[in-house]
mmCIF file of C-alpha atoms and ligand atoms in Angstrom:
data_model
loop_
_atom_site.group_PDB
_atom_site.id
_atom_site.type_symbol
_atom_site.label_atom_id
_atom_site.label_comp_id
_atom_site.label_asym_id
_atom_site.label_seq_id
_atom_site.Cartn_x
_atom_site.Cartn_y
_atom_site.Cartn_z
ATOM 1 C CA MET B 294 0.000 0.000 0.000
ATOM 2 C CA SER B 295 1.167 3.543 -0.675
ATOM 3 C CA ARG B 296 1.977 5.732 2.308
ATOM 4 C CA ILE B 297 0.207 9.087 2.431
ATOM 5 C CA VAL B 298 0.903 11.831 4.965
ATOM 6 C CA HIS B 299 -1.911 14.361 5.438
ATOM 7 C CA VAL B 300 -0.851 17.702 6.909
ATOM 8 C CA THR B 301 -3.437 19.744 8.828
ATOM 9 C CA GLY B 302 -2.909 22.616 11.218
ATOM 10 C CA ALA B 303 -5.801 25.008 11.722
ATOM 11 C CA ARG B 304 -9.553 25.058 12.110
ATOM 12 C CA PRO B 305 -10.548 25.257 8.425
ATOM 13 C CA ASN B 306 -8.364 22.255 7.511
ATOM 14 C CA PHE B 307 -10.215 19.709 9.603
ATOM 15 C CA PRO B 308 -13.599 19.556 7.807
ATOM 16 C CA LYS B 309 -11.708 19.420 4.474
ATOM 17 C CA ALA B 310 -9.434 16.561 5.501
ATOM 18 C CA ALA B 311 -12.071 14.368 7.199
ATOM 19 C CA PRO B 312 -13.792 13.083 4.018
ATOM 20 C CA VAL B 313 -10.483 12.524 2.225
ATOM 21 C CA LEU B 314 -9.089 10.430 5.075
ATOM 22 C CA ALA B 315 -12.366 8.509 5.280
ATOM 23 C CA ALA B 316 -12.403 7.737 1.550
ATOM 24 C CA LEU B 317 -8.801 6.495 1.618
ATOM 25 C CA ARG B 318 -9.283 4.336 4.721
ATOM 26 C CA GLY B 319 -8.082 0.779 4.062
ATOM 27 C CA ARG B 320 -6.822 1.753 0.588
ATOM 28 C CA ALA B 321 -3.574 3.458 1.645
ATOM 29 C CA GLU B 322 -1.394 3.643 4.723
ATOM 30 C CA GLN B 323 -2.299 7.024 6.171
ATOM 31 C CA VAL B 324 -0.518 9.267 8.637
ATOM 32 C CA LEU B 325 -2.343 12.336 9.960
ATOM 33 C CA VAL B 326 -0.095 15.169 11.095
ATOM 34 C CA HIS B 327 -1.395 18.152 13.076
ATOM 35 C CA THR B 328 1.171 20.927 12.930
ATOM 36 C CA GLY B 329 -0.171 22.599 16.064
ATOM 37 C CA GLN B 330 -0.735 25.938 14.281
ATOM 38 C CA HIS B 331 -4.064 26.040 16.126
ATOM 39 C CA TYR B 332 -3.834 24.648 19.642
ATOM 40 C CA ASP B 333 -6.816 26.035 21.596
ATOM 41 C CA ASP B 334 -9.408 23.316 22.172
ATOM 42 C CA ARG B 335 -12.027 25.552 20.604
ATOM 43 C CA LEU B 336 -10.109 25.796 17.331
ATOM 44 C CA SER B 337 -8.833 22.236 17.183
ATOM 45 C CA ARG B 338 -9.919 19.593 19.728
ATOM 46 C CA VAL B 339 -13.640 20.177 19.168
ATOM 47 C CA PHE B 340 -13.306 19.223 15.499
ATOM 48 C CA PHE B 341 -11.704 15.890 16.339
ATOM 49 C CA ASP B 342 -14.503 15.248 18.826
ATOM 50 C CA GLU B 343 -17.289 16.142 16.398
ATOM 51 C CA LEU B 344 -16.107 15.077 12.949
ATOM 52 C CA ASP B 345 -15.163 11.568 11.933
ATOM 53 C CA LEU B 346 -11.494 12.413 12.101
ATOM 54 C CA PRO B 347 -8.965 10.010 13.550
ATOM 55 C CA GLU B 348 -6.683 11.336 16.279
ATOM 56 C CA PRO B 349 -3.566 12.859 14.705
ATOM 57 C CA ASP B 350 -0.642 10.430 14.646
ATOM 58 C CA LEU B 351 1.676 13.345 15.374
ATOM 59 C CA ASN B 352 1.268 16.865 16.711
ATOM 60 C CA LEU B 353 4.241 19.109 15.974
ATOM 61 C CA GLY B 354 3.253 21.817 18.465
ATOM 62 C CA ALA B 355 4.340 24.611 16.116
ATOM 63 C CA GLY B 356 2.032 27.205 17.724
ATOM 64 C CA SER B 357 1.693 30.912 16.970
ATOM 65 C CA GLY B 358 4.253 33.531 15.975
ATOM 66 C CA SER B 359 5.131 35.801 13.088
ATOM 67 C CA HIS B 360 4.614 34.312 9.633
ATOM 68 C CA ALA B 361 8.295 33.413 9.363
ATOM 69 C CA GLN B 362 8.435 31.940 12.861
ATOM 70 C CA GLN B 363 5.312 29.867 12.401
ATOM 71 C CA THR B 364 6.129 28.679 8.879
ATOM 72 C CA ALA B 365 9.689 27.818 9.916
ATOM 73 C CA ALA B 366 8.561 25.897 13.007
ATOM 74 C CA VAL B 367 6.199 23.814 10.878
ATOM 75 C CA MET B 368 8.896 23.246 8.246
ATOM 76 C CA ILE B 369 11.459 22.037 10.772
ATOM 77 C CA GLY B 370 8.969 19.625 12.320
ATOM 78 C CA LEU B 371 7.762 18.310 8.978
ATOM 79 C CA GLU B 372 11.241 17.819 7.560
ATOM 80 C CA GLN B 373 11.912 15.272 10.267
ATOM 81 C CA VAL B 374 8.530 13.570 9.790
ATOM 82 C CA PHE B 375 8.880 13.307 6.000
ATOM 83 C CA THR B 376 12.502 12.136 6.235
ATOM 84 C CA GLU B 377 11.622 9.407 8.713
ATOM 85 C CA ARG B 378 8.365 8.271 7.137
ATOM 86 C CA ARG B 379 9.273 8.723 3.434
ATOM 87 C CA PRO B 380 5.686 9.103 2.219
ATOM 88 C CA ASP B 381 4.741 8.419 -1.410
ATOM 89 C CA LEU B 382 2.543 11.516 -1.284
ATOM 90 C CA VAL B 383 1.918 14.477 1.021
ATOM 91 C CA VAL B 384 -1.629 15.887 0.993
ATOM 92 C CA VAL B 385 -2.080 19.541 2.020
ATOM 93 C CA TYR B 386 -5.326 21.463 2.539
ATOM 94 C CA GLY B 387 -6.420 25.046 1.954
ATOM 95 C CA ASP B 388 -4.200 28.091 2.251
ATOM 96 C CA ILE B 389 -2.848 28.410 5.773
ATOM 97 C CA ASN B 390 0.804 28.752 6.751
ATOM 98 C CA SER B 391 0.999 25.017 7.520
ATOM 99 C CA THR B 392 -0.117 24.283 3.939
ATOM 100 C CA LEU B 393 2.712 26.324 2.455
ATOM 101 C CA ALA B 394 5.277 24.925 4.920
ATOM 102 C CA ALA B 395 4.342 21.340 4.068
ATOM 103 C CA ALA B 396 4.497 21.926 0.314
ATOM 104 C CA LEU B 397 7.933 23.563 0.575
ATOM 105 C CA VAL B 398 9.415 20.798 2.705
ATOM 106 C CA ALA B 399 7.984 17.997 0.564
ATOM 107 C CA ALA B 400 9.165 19.642 -2.674
ATOM 108 C CA LYS B 401 12.727 19.971 -1.341
ATOM 109 C CA LEU B 402 12.695 16.298 -0.356
ATOM 110 C CA GLN B 403 11.283 15.422 -3.790
ATOM 111 C CA ILE B 404 8.123 13.985 -2.300
ATOM 112 C CA PRO B 405 5.032 14.609 -4.460
ATOM 113 C CA VAL B 406 2.353 16.975 -3.136
ATOM 114 C CA ALA B 407 -1.417 16.936 -3.622
ATOM 115 C CA HIS B 408 -3.160 20.250 -2.861
ATOM 116 C CA VAL B 409 -6.818 20.069 -1.870
ATOM 117 C CA GLU B 410 -8.575 23.381 -2.707
ATOM 118 C CA ALA B 411 -6.000 24.394 -5.308
ATOM 119 C CA GLY B 412 -6.348 27.293 -7.714
ATOM 120 C CA LEU B 413 -8.427 29.760 -5.676
ATOM 121 C CA ARG B 414 -7.251 33.331 -6.260
ATOM 122 C CA SER B 415 -8.215 36.631 -4.652
ATOM 123 C CA PHE B 416 -5.484 38.430 -6.675
ATOM 124 C CA ASP B 417 -4.732 40.291 -3.448
ATOM 125 C CA LEU B 418 -1.172 39.639 -2.350
ATOM 126 C CA SER B 419 -1.718 41.598 0.868
ATOM 127 C CA MET B 420 -3.537 38.464 2.089
ATOM 128 C CA PRO B 421 -1.079 35.918 3.492
ATOM 129 C CA GLU B 422 -3.361 33.168 2.215
ATOM 130 C CA GLU B 423 -2.931 34.349 -1.398
ATOM 131 C CA VAL B 424 0.846 33.983 -1.093
ATOM 132 C CA ASN B 425 0.366 30.533 0.427
ATOM 133 C CA ARG B 426 -1.998 29.453 -2.366
ATOM 134 C CA ARG B 427 0.219 30.585 -5.213
ATOM 135 C CA VAL B 428 3.405 28.996 -3.922
ATOM 136 C CA THR B 429 1.685 25.776 -2.846
ATOM 137 C CA ASP B 430 0.110 25.374 -6.284
ATOM 138 C CA GLN B 431 3.424 25.905 -8.044
ATOM 139 C CA LEU B 432 4.951 23.094 -5.984
ATOM 140 C CA SER B 433 2.059 20.629 -6.251
ATOM 141 C CA ASP B 434 1.888 17.586 -8.499
ATOM 142 C CA LEU B 435 -1.841 17.055 -8.048
ATOM 143 C CA LEU B 436 -4.113 20.102 -7.977
ATOM 144 C CA LEU B 437 -7.539 19.172 -6.653
ATOM 145 C CA VAL B 438 -9.937 22.023 -7.311
ATOM 146 C CA THR B 439 -13.316 22.936 -5.852
ATOM 147 C CA SER B 440 -14.660 25.194 -8.632
ATOM 148 C CA ALA B 441 -14.247 25.684 -12.382
ATOM 149 C CA ASP B 442 -12.714 29.176 -12.084
ATOM 150 C CA ALA B 443 -9.754 27.613 -10.262
ATOM 151 C CA VAL B 444 -8.978 25.470 -13.323
ATOM 152 C CA GLY B 445 -8.630 28.646 -15.408
ATOM 153 C CA HIS B 446 -6.350 30.348 -12.870
ATOM 154 C CA LEU B 447 -4.021 27.360 -12.756
ATOM 155 C CA ALA B 448 -3.951 26.981 -16.531
ATOM 156 C CA ARG B 449 -3.025 30.670 -16.905
ATOM 157 C CA GLU B 450 -0.198 30.201 -14.393
ATOM 158 C CA GLY B 451 1.248 27.443 -16.567
ATOM 159 C CA VAL B 452 0.159 24.394 -14.590
ATOM 160 C CA PRO B 453 -0.101 21.451 -17.021
ATOM 161 C CA ALA B 454 -3.733 20.388 -17.553
ATOM 162 C CA GLY B 455 -2.951 16.779 -16.609
ATOM 163 C CA ARG B 456 -2.217 17.829 -13.031
ATOM 164 C CA ILE B 457 -5.520 19.635 -12.499
ATOM 165 C CA HIS B 458 -8.583 17.693 -11.301
ATOM 166 C CA PHE B 459 -11.985 19.304 -10.696
ATOM 167 C CA VAL B 460 -13.231 17.183 -7.807
ATOM 168 C CA GLY B 461 -15.662 19.429 -5.899
ATOM 169 C CA ASN B 462 -15.575 20.631 -2.331
ATOM 170 C CA PRO B 463 -14.740 18.188 0.477
ATOM 171 C CA MET B 464 -15.707 20.736 3.152
ATOM 172 C CA ILE B 465 -19.232 20.506 1.746
ATOM 173 C CA ASP B 466 -19.085 16.695 2.104
ATOM 174 C CA THR B 467 -18.628 17.287 5.824
ATOM 175 C CA LEU B 468 -21.384 19.894 5.933
ATOM 176 C CA LEU B 469 -23.932 17.677 4.155
ATOM 177 C CA ARG B 470 -22.984 14.672 6.246
ATOM 178 C CA HIS B 471 -23.699 16.531 9.483
ATOM 179 C CA LEU B 472 -26.616 18.649 8.241
ATOM 180 C CA ASP B 473 -29.162 16.985 10.547
ATOM 181 C CA ARG B 474 -27.112 18.087 13.541
ATOM 182 C CA PHE B 475 -27.258 21.810 12.703
ATOM 183 C CA ASP B 476 -30.227 22.785 14.842
ATOM 184 C CA PRO B 477 -31.251 26.469 14.804
ATOM 185 C CA ALA B 478 -33.879 25.962 17.536
ATOM 186 C CA ALA B 479 -31.212 24.534 19.850
ATOM 187 C CA ALA B 480 -28.907 27.449 18.991
ATOM 188 C CA ARG B 481 -31.659 30.008 19.712
ATOM 189 C CA ALA B 482 -32.429 28.312 23.025
ATOM 190 C CA GLU B 483 -28.762 28.083 24.001
ATOM 191 C CA PHE B 484 -28.045 31.724 23.316
ATOM 192 C CA GLY B 485 -31.457 33.140 24.259
ATOM 193 C CA LEU B 486 -32.153 34.481 20.757
ATOM 194 C CA PRO B 487 -35.431 35.468 19.116
ATOM 195 C CA GLU B 488 -36.621 33.951 15.806
ATOM 196 C CA SER B 489 -34.718 36.576 13.761
ATOM 197 C CA TYR B 490 -31.069 37.293 14.414
ATOM 198 C CA LEU B 491 -27.795 37.948 12.599
ATOM 199 C CA VAL B 492 -24.411 36.228 12.905
ATOM 200 C CA ALA B 493 -21.016 37.821 12.247
ATOM 201 C CA THR B 494 -17.540 36.267 12.117
ATOM 202 C CA LEU B 495 -14.396 38.370 11.714
ATOM 203 C CA HIS B 496 -10.755 37.442 11.886
ATOM 204 C CA ARG B 497 -8.942 38.722 8.784
ATOM 205 C CA PRO B 498 -5.851 40.768 9.685
ATOM 206 C CA ALA B 499 -7.036 43.552 7.328
ATOM 207 C CA ASN B 500 -10.240 43.947 9.360
ATOM 208 C CA VAL B 501 -9.189 43.293 12.930
ATOM 209 C CA ASP B 502 -5.463 44.100 13.337
ATOM 210 C CA GLU B 503 -5.369 47.827 12.462
ATOM 211 C CA PRO B 504 -7.147 50.081 14.975
ATOM 212 C CA GLU B 505 -8.667 52.308 12.273
ATOM 213 C CA ALA B 506 -10.135 49.398 10.298
ATOM 214 C CA ALA B 507 -11.303 47.690 13.496
ATOM 215 C CA GLY B 508 -12.998 50.932 14.603
ATOM 216 C CA GLU B 509 -14.918 51.230 11.314
ATOM 217 C CA LEU B 510 -15.947 47.616 11.517
ATOM 218 C CA VAL B 511 -17.174 47.902 15.090
ATOM 219 C CA SER B 512 -19.275 50.924 14.264
ATOM 220 C CA VAL B 513 -20.910 49.023 11.365
ATOM 221 C CA LEU B 514 -21.528 45.967 13.572
ATOM 222 C CA HIS B 515 -23.244 48.033 16.248
ATOM 223 C CA LYS B 516 -25.449 49.633 13.577
ATOM 224 C CA ALA B 517 -26.300 46.198 12.124
ATOM 225 C CA ALA B 518 -27.337 45.108 15.627
ATOM 226 C CA GLU B 519 -29.944 47.900 15.654
ATOM 227 C CA ARG B 520 -31.851 45.884 12.966
ATOM 228 C CA MET B 521 -31.916 42.649 15.004
ATOM 229 C CA PRO B 522 -29.722 40.914 17.599
ATOM 230 C CA LEU B 523 -26.227 40.169 16.283
ATOM 231 C CA VAL B 524 -24.267 37.168 17.603
ATOM 232 C CA ILE B 525 -20.489 37.215 17.135
ATOM 233 C CA PRO B 526 -18.439 34.121 17.940
ATOM 234 C CA LEU B 527 -14.963 35.628 18.282
ATOM 235 C CA HIS B 528 -11.782 34.080 16.919
ATOM 236 C CA PRO B 529 -8.965 34.686 19.422
ATOM 237 C CA ARG B 530 -7.110 36.734 16.819
ATOM 238 C CA GLY B 531 -9.780 39.418 16.605
ATOM 239 C CA ARG B 532 -10.880 39.536 20.200
ATOM 240 C CA ALA B 533 -8.421 42.049 21.662
ATOM 241 C CA GLY B 534 -8.400 44.420 18.665
ATOM 242 C CA LEU B 535 -12.175 44.508 18.270
ATOM 243 C CA GLN B 536 -12.824 44.951 21.967
ATOM 244 C CA LYS B 537 -10.267 47.751 22.111
ATOM 245 C CA ALA B 538 -12.127 49.347 19.215
ATOM 246 C CA GLY B 539 -15.301 49.317 21.329
ATOM 247 C CA LEU B 540 -16.993 46.026 20.464
ATOM 248 C CA ASP B 541 -18.919 44.854 23.492
ATOM 249 C CA SER B 542 -22.006 42.886 24.425
ATOM 250 C CA SER B 543 -24.380 45.843 24.428
ATOM 251 C CA SER B 544 -27.248 47.210 22.363
ATOM 252 C CA GLY B 545 -28.070 43.975 20.602
ATOM 253 C CA VAL B 546 -24.534 42.585 20.195
ATOM 254 C CA ARG B 547 -23.769 39.190 21.789
ATOM 255 C CA LEU B 548 -20.081 38.255 21.951
ATOM 256 C CA LEU B 549 -19.293 34.554 22.255
ATOM 257 C CA ASP B 550 -16.141 32.446 22.255
ATOM 258 C CA SER B 551 -15.385 30.454 19.099
ATOM 259 C CA LEU B 552 -18.009 27.750 18.747
ATOM 260 C CA PRO B 553 -17.725 24.050 17.949
ATOM 261 C CA TYR B 554 -18.555 22.925 14.394
ATOM 262 C CA THR B 555 -22.186 21.842 14.810
ATOM 263 C CA GLY B 556 -23.048 24.610 17.276
ATOM 264 C CA PHE B 557 -21.713 27.250 14.900
ATOM 265 C CA LEU B 558 -23.475 25.862 11.837
ATOM 266 C CA GLY B 559 -26.716 25.467 13.804
ATOM 267 C CA LEU B 560 -26.519 29.171 14.598
ATOM 268 C CA VAL B 561 -25.713 30.037 10.968
ATOM 269 C CA ARG B 562 -28.478 27.824 9.569
ATOM 270 C CA GLY B 563 -31.106 29.823 11.477
ATOM 271 C CA ALA B 564 -29.641 33.296 10.873
ATOM 272 C CA ALA B 565 -31.473 35.929 8.839
ATOM 273 C CA ALA B 566 -28.074 36.793 7.340
ATOM 274 C CA VAL B 567 -24.387 36.268 8.067
ATOM 275 C CA LEU B 568 -21.736 39.006 7.954
ATOM 276 C CA THR B 569 -18.255 37.579 7.511
ATOM 277 C CA ASP B 570 -14.688 37.877 6.264
ATOM 278 C CA SER B 571 -14.116 34.109 6.332
ATOM 279 C CA GLY B 572 -13.618 32.028 3.192
ATOM 280 C CA GLY B 573 -15.223 28.879 4.527
ATOM 281 C CA VAL B 574 -18.329 30.675 5.793
ATOM 282 C CA GLN B 575 -19.009 32.041 2.274
ATOM 283 C CA GLU B 576 -19.153 28.421 1.101
ATOM 284 C CA GLU B 577 -21.151 27.034 4.016
ATOM 285 C CA THR B 578 -23.833 29.728 3.842
ATOM 286 C CA SER B 579 -24.158 29.135 0.086
ATOM 287 C CA VAL B 580 -25.098 25.502 0.638
ATOM 288 C CA LEU B 581 -27.259 26.242 3.692
ATOM 289 C CA GLY B 582 -29.148 28.874 1.659
ATOM 290 C CA VAL B 583 -28.395 31.636 4.185
ATOM 291 C CA PRO B 584 -27.650 35.134 2.805
ATOM 292 C CA CYS B 585 -23.977 36.000 3.258
ATOM 293 C CA LEU B 586 -22.474 39.493 3.202
ATOM 294 C CA THR B 587 -18.722 39.356 2.773
ATOM 295 C CA MET B 588 -16.886 42.250 4.374
ATOM 296 C CA ARG B 589 -13.837 42.173 2.133
ATOM 297 C CA PRO B 590 -12.838 43.948 -1.079
ATOM 298 C CA ASN B 591 -12.394 40.646 -2.942
ATOM 299 C CA THR B 592 -13.085 36.942 -2.720
ATOM 300 C CA GLU B 593 -11.178 33.910 -3.945
ATOM 301 C CA ARG B 594 -14.517 32.076 -3.974
ATOM 302 C CA PRO B 595 -16.583 33.806 -6.722
ATOM 303 C CA VAL B 596 -18.634 30.645 -7.222
ATOM 304 C CA THR B 597 -20.383 31.511 -3.945
ATOM 305 C CA ILE B 598 -21.617 34.694 -5.643
ATOM 306 C CA THR B 599 -22.586 33.160 -9.000
ATOM 307 C CA HIS B 600 -24.039 29.929 -7.586
ATOM 308 C CA GLY B 601 -24.608 30.751 -3.931
ATOM 309 C CA THR B 602 -25.896 33.333 -1.496
ATOM 310 C CA ASN B 603 -22.797 35.492 -1.182
ATOM 311 C CA ARG B 604 -22.488 39.221 -1.877
ATOM 312 C CA LEU B 605 -19.179 41.010 -1.797
ATOM 313 C CA VAL B 606 -19.999 44.258 -0.010
ATOM 314 C CA GLY B 607 -16.859 45.386 1.852
ATOM 315 C CA VAL B 608 -17.291 47.024 5.233
ATOM 316 C CA ASP B 609 -18.799 50.230 3.814
ATOM 317 C CA GLY B 610 -21.572 48.465 1.939
ATOM 318 C CA VAL B 611 -22.768 46.084 4.626
ATOM 319 C CA LEU B 612 -25.663 48.077 6.051
ATOM 320 C CA THR B 613 -27.252 48.878 2.679
ATOM 321 C CA ALA B 614 -26.833 45.278 1.533
ATOM 322 C CA LEU B 615 -28.222 43.997 4.823
ATOM 323 C CA ASP B 616 -31.392 46.073 4.450
ATOM 324 C CA GLU B 617 -31.810 44.746 0.893
ATOM 325 C CA VAL B 618 -31.288 41.144 1.927
ATOM 326 C CA LEU B 619 -33.684 41.405 4.878
ATOM 327 C CA ALA B 620 -36.396 42.758 2.558
ATOM 328 C CA GLU B 621 -36.086 39.864 0.085
ATOM 329 C CA PRO B 622 -38.286 36.765 0.183
ATOM 330 C CA ALA B 623 -36.676 33.878 2.075
ATOM 331 C CA ARG B 624 -34.788 31.280 0.027
ATOM 332 C CA PRO B 625 -35.145 27.536 0.544
ATOM 333 C CA ARG B 626 -32.861 26.243 3.306
ATOM 334 C CA PRO B 627 -30.699 24.339 2.618
ATOM 335 C CA ALA B 628 -30.221 25.299 -1.030
ATOM 336 C CA PRO B 629 -31.697 22.602 -3.311
ATOM 337 C CA PRO B 630 -28.985 20.393 -4.872
ATOM 338 C CA GLU B 631 -29.452 21.868 -8.369
ATOM 339 C CA GLN B 632 -28.768 25.362 -6.989
ATOM 340 C CA ARG B 633 -25.451 24.438 -5.390
ATOM 341 C CA PRO B 634 -22.125 25.039 -7.132
ATOM 342 C CA PRO B 635 -21.214 22.147 -9.457
ATOM 343 C CA LEU B 636 -19.822 19.063 -7.663
ATOM 344 C CA TRP B 637 -20.622 20.427 -4.198
ATOM 345 C CA ASP B 638 -22.599 17.245 -3.781
ATOM 346 C CA GLY B 639 -21.131 15.416 -0.809
ATOM 347 C CA ALA B 640 -18.919 13.119 -2.908
ATOM 348 C CA ALA B 641 -15.712 15.161 -3.267
ATOM 349 C CA GLY B 642 -13.820 13.003 -0.735
ATOM 350 C CA PRO B 643 -14.305 9.778 -2.755
ATOM 351 C CA ARG B 644 -13.387 11.623 -5.990
ATOM 352 C CA ILE B 645 -10.205 12.975 -4.405
ATOM 353 C CA ALA B 646 -9.313 9.504 -3.099
ATOM 354 C CA GLN B 647 -9.768 8.011 -6.579
ATOM 355 C CA VAL B 648 -7.603 10.660 -8.262
ATOM 356 C CA ILE B 649 -4.880 10.079 -5.681
ATOM 357 C CA LEU B 650 -4.976 6.281 -5.911
ATOM 358 C CA ASP B 651 -4.992 6.305 -9.731
ATOM 359 C CA TRP B 652 -2.081 8.726 -9.777
ATOM 360 C CA LEU B 653 -0.063 6.657 -7.287
ATOM 361 C CA ALA B 654 -0.807 3.458 -9.220
ATOM 362 C CA ALA B 655 0.390 5.034 -12.473
ATOM 363 C CA ARG B 656 3.758 6.071 -11.037
HETATM 364 C C1 UD1 S 763 -5.269 31.119 10.327
HETATM 365 C C2 UD1 S 763 -5.044 31.159 8.818
HETATM 366 C C3 UD1 S 763 -6.283 31.713 8.133
HETATM 367 C C4 UD1 S 763 -7.528 30.980 8.558
HETATM 368 C C5 UD1 S 763 -7.645 30.979 10.071
HETATM 369 C C6 UD1 S 763 -8.856 30.190 10.514
HETATM 370 C C7 UD1 S 763 -2.733 31.624 8.125
HETATM 371 C C8 UD1 S 763 -1.819 32.646 7.570
HETATM 372 N N1 UD1 S 763 -3.949 32.059 8.474
HETATM 373 O O1 UD1 S 763 -5.420 32.466 10.765
HETATM 374 O O2 UD1 S 763 -6.135 31.583 6.739
HETATM 375 O O3 UD1 S 763 -8.662 31.603 7.990
HETATM 376 O O4 UD1 S 763 -6.451 30.378 10.611
HETATM 377 O O5 UD1 S 763 -9.029 30.267 11.885
HETATM 378 O O6 UD1 S 763 -2.349 30.481 8.227
HETATM 379 N N2 UD1 S 763 -4.435 31.970 18.443
HETATM 380 C C9 UD1 S 763 -4.920 31.483 19.632
HETATM 381 N N3 UD1 S 763 -5.138 30.148 19.742
HETATM 382 C C10 UD1 S 763 -4.881 29.276 18.737
HETATM 383 C C11 UD1 S 763 -4.378 29.785 17.532
HETATM 384 C C12 UD1 S 763 -4.172 31.129 17.398
HETATM 385 O O7 UD1 S 763 -5.164 32.225 20.575
HETATM 386 O O8 UD1 S 763 -5.123 28.057 18.909
HETATM 387 C C13 UD1 S 763 -4.216 33.425 18.316
HETATM 388 C C14 UD1 S 763 -2.781 33.810 18.599
HETATM 389 O O9 UD1 S 763 -2.792 35.076 19.163
HETATM 390 C C15 UD1 S 763 -2.182 33.889 17.220
HETATM 391 C C16 UD1 S 763 -3.349 34.415 16.399
HETATM 392 O O10 UD1 S 763 -4.510 33.813 16.988
HETATM 393 O O11 UD1 S 763 -1.066 34.698 17.143
HETATM 394 C C17 UD1 S 763 -3.263 34.074 14.941
HETATM 395 O O12 UD1 S 763 -3.175 32.661 14.751
HETATM 396 P P1 UD1 S 763 -2.599 32.082 13.374
HETATM 397 O O13 UD1 S 763 -2.707 30.602 13.324
HETATM 398 O O14 UD1 S 763 -1.251 32.625 13.114
HETATM 399 O O15 UD1 S 763 -3.538 32.719 12.297
HETATM 400 P P2 UD1 S 763 -5.134 32.855 12.268
HETATM 401 O O16 UD1 S 763 -5.462 34.289 12.376
HETATM 402 O O17 UD1 S 763 -5.754 31.886 13.207
#
């Protein structure tokens, strides 16, 4: 059997990796590495408890730091793992620093790399994720893409067509698999919410790190909360900056800690609208049929606009867009299968597994 090392490190990786590991079970020797980029239980442990993810075989404990510190810590840990285990393939997920670190180390050791969620582009190099995506894709042998636009980006960057495989979105496999557990009534009861409420999630450096940007954002959030109660599960990154900028649990705003997977998606499923700067939330709301207002100047996930519920509104445009969205007739929830982006059908994990196994067999 071929030996495959999967590298995960932060919250958004776990629901992407779970269906791939499941589909390869018994068909390859698998090693699951957690780099330790995220280490709080709320950003890591809860996903292993809730999703069908095996315990990581190794946790590198890389932790937080500057980009160079964090990327280097992951690289040093992975170099030892890859040298000792000599995998036939390293599988990396998404666009976080651990993704880039793993691709760099594997490439230098001449170990092939498969990138799940390849080819997304915001064309905004001020986002660390955009740097991570571009470099990871250049170093990958197998580019597993979630949407058709990604195929075009990769082709234009000179990636040979034979390496690119449009397989769909494994994070949506996880979402559809657990759909019955996303319970808006339970979320309303838990957080004492009325029938109509809003959810916001914010953690992008561009929104939460700079005091001026954080101040603008907080003022918009408090105004949004005048329409209906606004629940904000806070990522640890944004907490200090946003609170310093005046965000508090007053006048309709409810601040929460980061939530577990099913609790968060239960809350989102029942929301009148979601305000976010997350990539994954744009995708999840699209499939749940919940209006999403993205508070960024760009998105690497345009399929959530063309085939989903997402609107790119920036911070300035949120309140106008929110009033429009709240006045529209409700959409079916979740979105009917024919209204989802192509191949967001719950079977991306098995397709990814097949591409990987065929590729390994042909080597
Ligand atoms: C990372 C990813 C981002 C992803 C996000 C999802 C990169 C460059 N960014 O951003 O793409 O959308 O994860 O959550 O890889 N912290 C904790 N506890 C933790 C982890 C982090 O308190 O378990 C705090 C620390 O103060 C840390 C900060 O959050 O310095 C940032 O963490 P880091 O992993 O560097 O980036 P994220 O902002 O989480």
